Amino acid sequence: HVQLVESGGGSVQAGESLRLSCAVSGYLLSNSDYLLAWFRQAPGKEREGVAAIDSDGRTDYVASVKGRFTISRDNAKNTLYLQMNSLKPEDTGMYYCASDGWWLLPEYNYWGQGTQVTVS
């Protein structure tokens, strides 16, 4: 039974940083080829892919966060991270981690419950 649990969201001022974590259970990241990704959804908008990482550490980002966000994974802790720097009000939304999909496309099989990020 795969479970993803996000944490680390909060309310910050523009220009500040947050680090999101996603604890994965039900399988070992070190033994899997599943891609991992972060998505976000702002009120009234569709969910969009923010960043993704494969088992070899290759990454992809949506253009609006390149140079500000960094996705990473710690296989020893079975955890996915999203370091978000220089946050902007337009980064506000519910952030979800996802497993077993294809890069920034939304058809992932496993999803967390989300963590709220508010930038003012």
PDB file of C-alpha atoms in Angstrom:
ATOM      1  CA  HIS A   1       0.000   0.000   0.000  1.00  0.00           C
ATOM      2  CA  VAL A   2       1.776   3.134  -1.237  1.00  0.00           C
ATOM      3  CA  GLN A   3       1.353   6.261   0.870  1.00  0.00           C
ATOM      4  CA  LEU A   4       2.759   9.736   0.356  1.00  0.00           C
ATOM      5  CA  VAL A   5       2.650  12.272   3.180  1.00  0.00           C
ATOM      6  CA  GLU A   6       3.652  15.890   2.567  1.00  0.00           C
ATOM      7  CA  SER A   7       4.828  18.367   5.169  1.00  0.00           C
ATOM      8  CA  GLY A   8       6.577  21.723   5.364  1.00  0.00           C
ATOM      9  CA  GLY A   9       3.984  24.065   3.926  1.00  0.00           C
ATOM     10  CA  GLY A  10       3.154  27.372   5.541  1.00  0.00           C
ATOM     11  CA  SER A  11       2.651  31.106   5.110  1.00  0.00           C
ATOM     12  CA  VAL A  12       5.663  33.214   4.161  1.00  0.00           C
ATOM     13  CA  GLN A  13       6.509  36.621   2.750  1.00  0.00           C
ATOM     14  CA  ALA A  14       7.616  37.086  -0.829  1.00  0.00           C
ATOM     15  CA  GLY A  15      11.329  36.384  -1.200  1.00  0.00           C
ATOM     16  CA  GLU A  16      11.449  33.857   1.622  1.00  0.00           C
ATOM     17  CA  SER A  17      12.047  30.105   1.390  1.00  0.00           C
ATOM     18  CA  LEU A  18      10.294  26.877   2.306  1.00  0.00           C
ATOM     19  CA  ARG A  19      11.285  23.237   2.053  1.00  0.00           C
ATOM     20  CA  LEU A  20       8.583  20.683   1.428  1.00  0.00           C
ATOM     21  CA  SER A  21       9.044  17.033   2.333  1.00  0.00           C
ATOM     22  CA  CYS A  22       7.179  13.975   1.125  1.00  0.00           C
ATOM     23  CA  ALA A  23       7.594  10.782   3.121  1.00  0.00           C
ATOM     24  CA  VAL A  24       7.041   7.718   0.955  1.00  0.00           C
ATOM     25  CA  SER A  25       5.948   4.361   2.348  1.00  0.00           C
ATOM     26  CA  GLY A  26       4.905   1.117   0.742  1.00  0.00           C
ATOM     27  CA  TYR A  27       7.961   0.750  -1.454  1.00  0.00           C
ATOM     28  CA  LEU A  28      11.650   1.652  -1.380  1.00  0.00           C
ATOM     29  CA  LEU A  29      12.814   4.505  -3.560  1.00  0.00           C
ATOM     30  CA  SER A  30      16.161   2.755  -3.954  1.00  0.00           C
ATOM     31  CA  ASN A  31      14.483  -0.284  -5.526  1.00  0.00           C
ATOM     32  CA  SER A  32      12.092   1.535  -7.819  1.00  0.00           C
ATOM     33  CA  ASP A  33      12.152   3.203 -11.219  1.00  0.00           C
ATOM     34  CA  TYR A  34       9.112   5.302 -10.352  1.00  0.00           C
ATOM     35  CA  LEU A  35       9.411   8.968 -11.137  1.00  0.00           C
ATOM     36  CA  LEU A  36       8.549  11.332  -8.305  1.00  0.00           C
ATOM     37  CA  ALA A  37       7.074  14.761  -8.757  1.00  0.00           C
ATOM     38  CA  TRP A  38       5.616  17.834  -7.107  1.00  0.00           C
ATOM     39  CA  PHE A  39       2.423  19.398  -8.395  1.00  0.00           C
ATOM     40  CA  ARG A  40       0.548  22.459  -7.239  1.00  0.00           C
ATOM     41  CA  GLN A  41      -2.968  23.775  -7.596  1.00  0.00           C
ATOM     42  CA  ALA A  42      -4.037  27.346  -7.017  1.00  0.00           C
ATOM     43  CA  PRO A  43      -7.699  28.230  -6.389  1.00  0.00           C
ATOM     44  CA  GLY A  44      -9.616  28.229  -9.643  1.00  0.00           C
ATOM     45  CA  LYS A  45      -6.707  26.817 -11.622  1.00  0.00           C
ATOM     46  CA  GLU A  46      -5.779  23.405 -12.906  1.00  0.00           C
ATOM     47  CA  ARG A  47      -3.167  21.307 -11.170  1.00  0.00           C
ATOM     48  CA  GLU A  48       0.257  21.856 -12.744  1.00  0.00           C
ATOM     49  CA  GLY A  49       3.476  19.930 -12.588  1.00  0.00           C
ATOM     50  CA  VAL A  50       6.199  21.880 -10.806  1.00  0.00           C
ATOM     51  CA  ALA A  51       9.186  19.535 -10.672  1.00  0.00           C
ATOM     52  CA  ALA A  52      10.002  15.888 -11.262  1.00  0.00           C
ATOM     53  CA  ILE A  53      12.940  13.589 -10.630  1.00  0.00           C
ATOM     54  CA  ASP A  54      13.773  10.106 -11.841  1.00  0.00           C
ATOM     55  CA  SER A  55      15.651   7.285 -10.159  1.00  0.00           C
ATOM     56  CA  ASP A  56      18.943   8.491 -11.674  1.00  0.00           C
ATOM     57  CA  GLY A  57      18.480  11.994 -10.318  1.00  0.00           C
ATOM     58  CA  ARG A  58      17.554  13.645 -13.584  1.00  0.00           C
ATOM     59  CA  THR A  59      15.168  16.524 -13.047  1.00  0.00           C
ATOM     60  CA  ASP A  60      12.689  18.691 -14.897  1.00  0.00           C
ATOM     61  CA  TYR A  61      10.958  21.896 -13.853  1.00  0.00           C
ATOM     62  CA  VAL A  62       8.158  24.072 -15.060  1.00  0.00           C
ATOM     63  CA  ALA A  63       9.632  27.260 -16.521  1.00  0.00           C
ATOM     64  CA  SER A  64       8.186  29.526 -13.843  1.00  0.00           C
ATOM     65  CA  VAL A  65      10.231  27.898 -11.046  1.00  0.00           C
ATOM     66  CA  LYS A  66      13.538  27.178 -12.800  1.00  0.00           C
ATOM     67  CA  GLY A  67      16.416  28.666 -10.857  1.00  0.00           C
ATOM     68  CA  ARG A  68      14.290  29.055  -7.704  1.00  0.00           C
ATOM     69  CA  PHE A  69      13.085  25.538  -6.842  1.00  0.00           C
ATOM     70  CA  THR A  70      15.137  22.383  -6.422  1.00  0.00           C
ATOM     71  CA  ILE A  71      13.700  18.870  -6.293  1.00  0.00           C
ATOM     72  CA  SER A  72      15.721  16.154  -4.600  1.00  0.00           C
ATOM     73  CA  ARG A  73      15.322  12.704  -3.128  1.00  0.00           C
ATOM     74  CA  ASP A  74      16.937  10.918  -0.213  1.00  0.00           C
ATOM     75  CA  ASN A  75      16.677   7.196  -0.829  1.00  0.00           C
ATOM     76  CA  ALA A  76      18.022   6.382   2.635  1.00  0.00           C
ATOM     77  CA  LYS A  77      15.129   8.310   4.196  1.00  0.00           C
ATOM     78  CA  ASN A  78      12.652   7.315   1.482  1.00  0.00           C
ATOM     79  CA  THR A  79      11.763  10.975   1.177  1.00  0.00           C
ATOM     80  CA  LEU A  80      11.243  13.491  -1.619  1.00  0.00           C
ATOM     81  CA  TYR A  81      11.985  17.191  -1.127  1.00  0.00           C
ATOM     82  CA  LEU A  82      11.215  20.496  -2.797  1.00  0.00           C
ATOM     83  CA  GLN A  83      13.407  23.433  -1.791  1.00  0.00           C
ATOM     84  CA  MET A  84      11.627  26.636  -2.749  1.00  0.00           C
ATOM     85  CA  ASN A  85      13.601  29.885  -2.707  1.00  0.00           C
ATOM     86  CA  SER A  86      12.680  33.437  -3.693  1.00  0.00           C
ATOM     87  CA  LEU A  87       9.015  32.628  -3.321  1.00  0.00           C
ATOM     88  CA  LYS A  88       6.479  34.775  -5.133  1.00  0.00           C
ATOM     89  CA  PRO A  89       2.757  35.304  -4.482  1.00  0.00           C
ATOM     90  CA  GLU A  90       2.011  33.343  -7.667  1.00  0.00           C
ATOM     91  CA  ASP A  91       3.610  30.281  -6.026  1.00  0.00           C
ATOM     92  CA  THR A  92       0.657  30.128  -3.646  1.00  0.00           C
ATOM     93  CA  GLY A  93      -1.316  26.900  -3.796  1.00  0.00           C
ATOM     94  CA  MET A  94      -1.767  23.393  -2.510  1.00  0.00           C
ATOM     95  CA  TYR A  95       1.351  21.355  -3.198  1.00  0.00           C
ATOM     96  CA  TYR A  96       1.101  17.620  -3.803  1.00  0.00           C
ATOM     97  CA  CYS A  97       3.769  14.988  -4.179  1.00  0.00           C
ATOM     98  CA  ALA A  98       3.159  12.155  -6.606  1.00  0.00           C
ATOM     99  CA  SER A  99       4.724   8.844  -7.535  1.00  0.00           C
ATOM    100  CA  ASP A 100       4.656   6.562 -10.578  1.00  0.00           C
ATOM    101  CA  GLY A 101       3.950   8.804 -13.510  1.00  0.00           C
ATOM    102  CA  TRP A 102       5.689  10.594 -16.327  1.00  0.00           C
ATOM    103  CA  TRP A 103       7.600  13.773 -15.600  1.00  0.00           C
ATOM    104  CA  LEU A 104       5.277  16.800 -15.366  1.00  0.00           C
ATOM    105  CA  LEU A 105       2.207  15.184 -16.872  1.00  0.00           C
ATOM    106  CA  PRO A 106      -0.616  14.813 -14.320  1.00  0.00           C
ATOM    107  CA  GLU A 107      -1.346  11.099 -14.781  1.00  0.00           C
ATOM    108  CA  TYR A 108       0.418   9.826 -11.669  1.00  0.00           C
ATOM    109  CA  ASN A 109      -0.849   6.761  -9.859  1.00  0.00           C
ATOM    110  CA  TYR A 110      -0.104   7.785  -6.276  1.00  0.00           C
ATOM    111  CA  TRP A 111      -0.749  11.122  -4.610  1.00  0.00           C
ATOM    112  CA  GLY A 112      -0.319  12.685  -1.216  1.00  0.00           C
ATOM    113  CA  GLN A 113      -2.980  14.719   0.548  1.00  0.00           C
ATOM    114  CA  GLY A 114      -1.258  18.048  -0.085  1.00  0.00           C
ATOM    115  CA  THR A 115       0.322  20.822   1.958  1.00  0.00           C
ATOM    116  CA  GLN A 116      -0.665  24.484   1.646  1.00  0.00           C
ATOM    117  CA  VAL A 117       1.838  27.148   0.644  1.00  0.00           C
ATOM    118  CA  THR A 118       0.788  30.788   0.926  1.00  0.00           C
ATOM    119  CA  VAL A 119       3.069  33.614  -0.201  1.00  0.00           C
ATOM    120  CA  SER A 120       2.083  37.207   0.492  1.00  0.00           C
TER     121      SER A 120
END
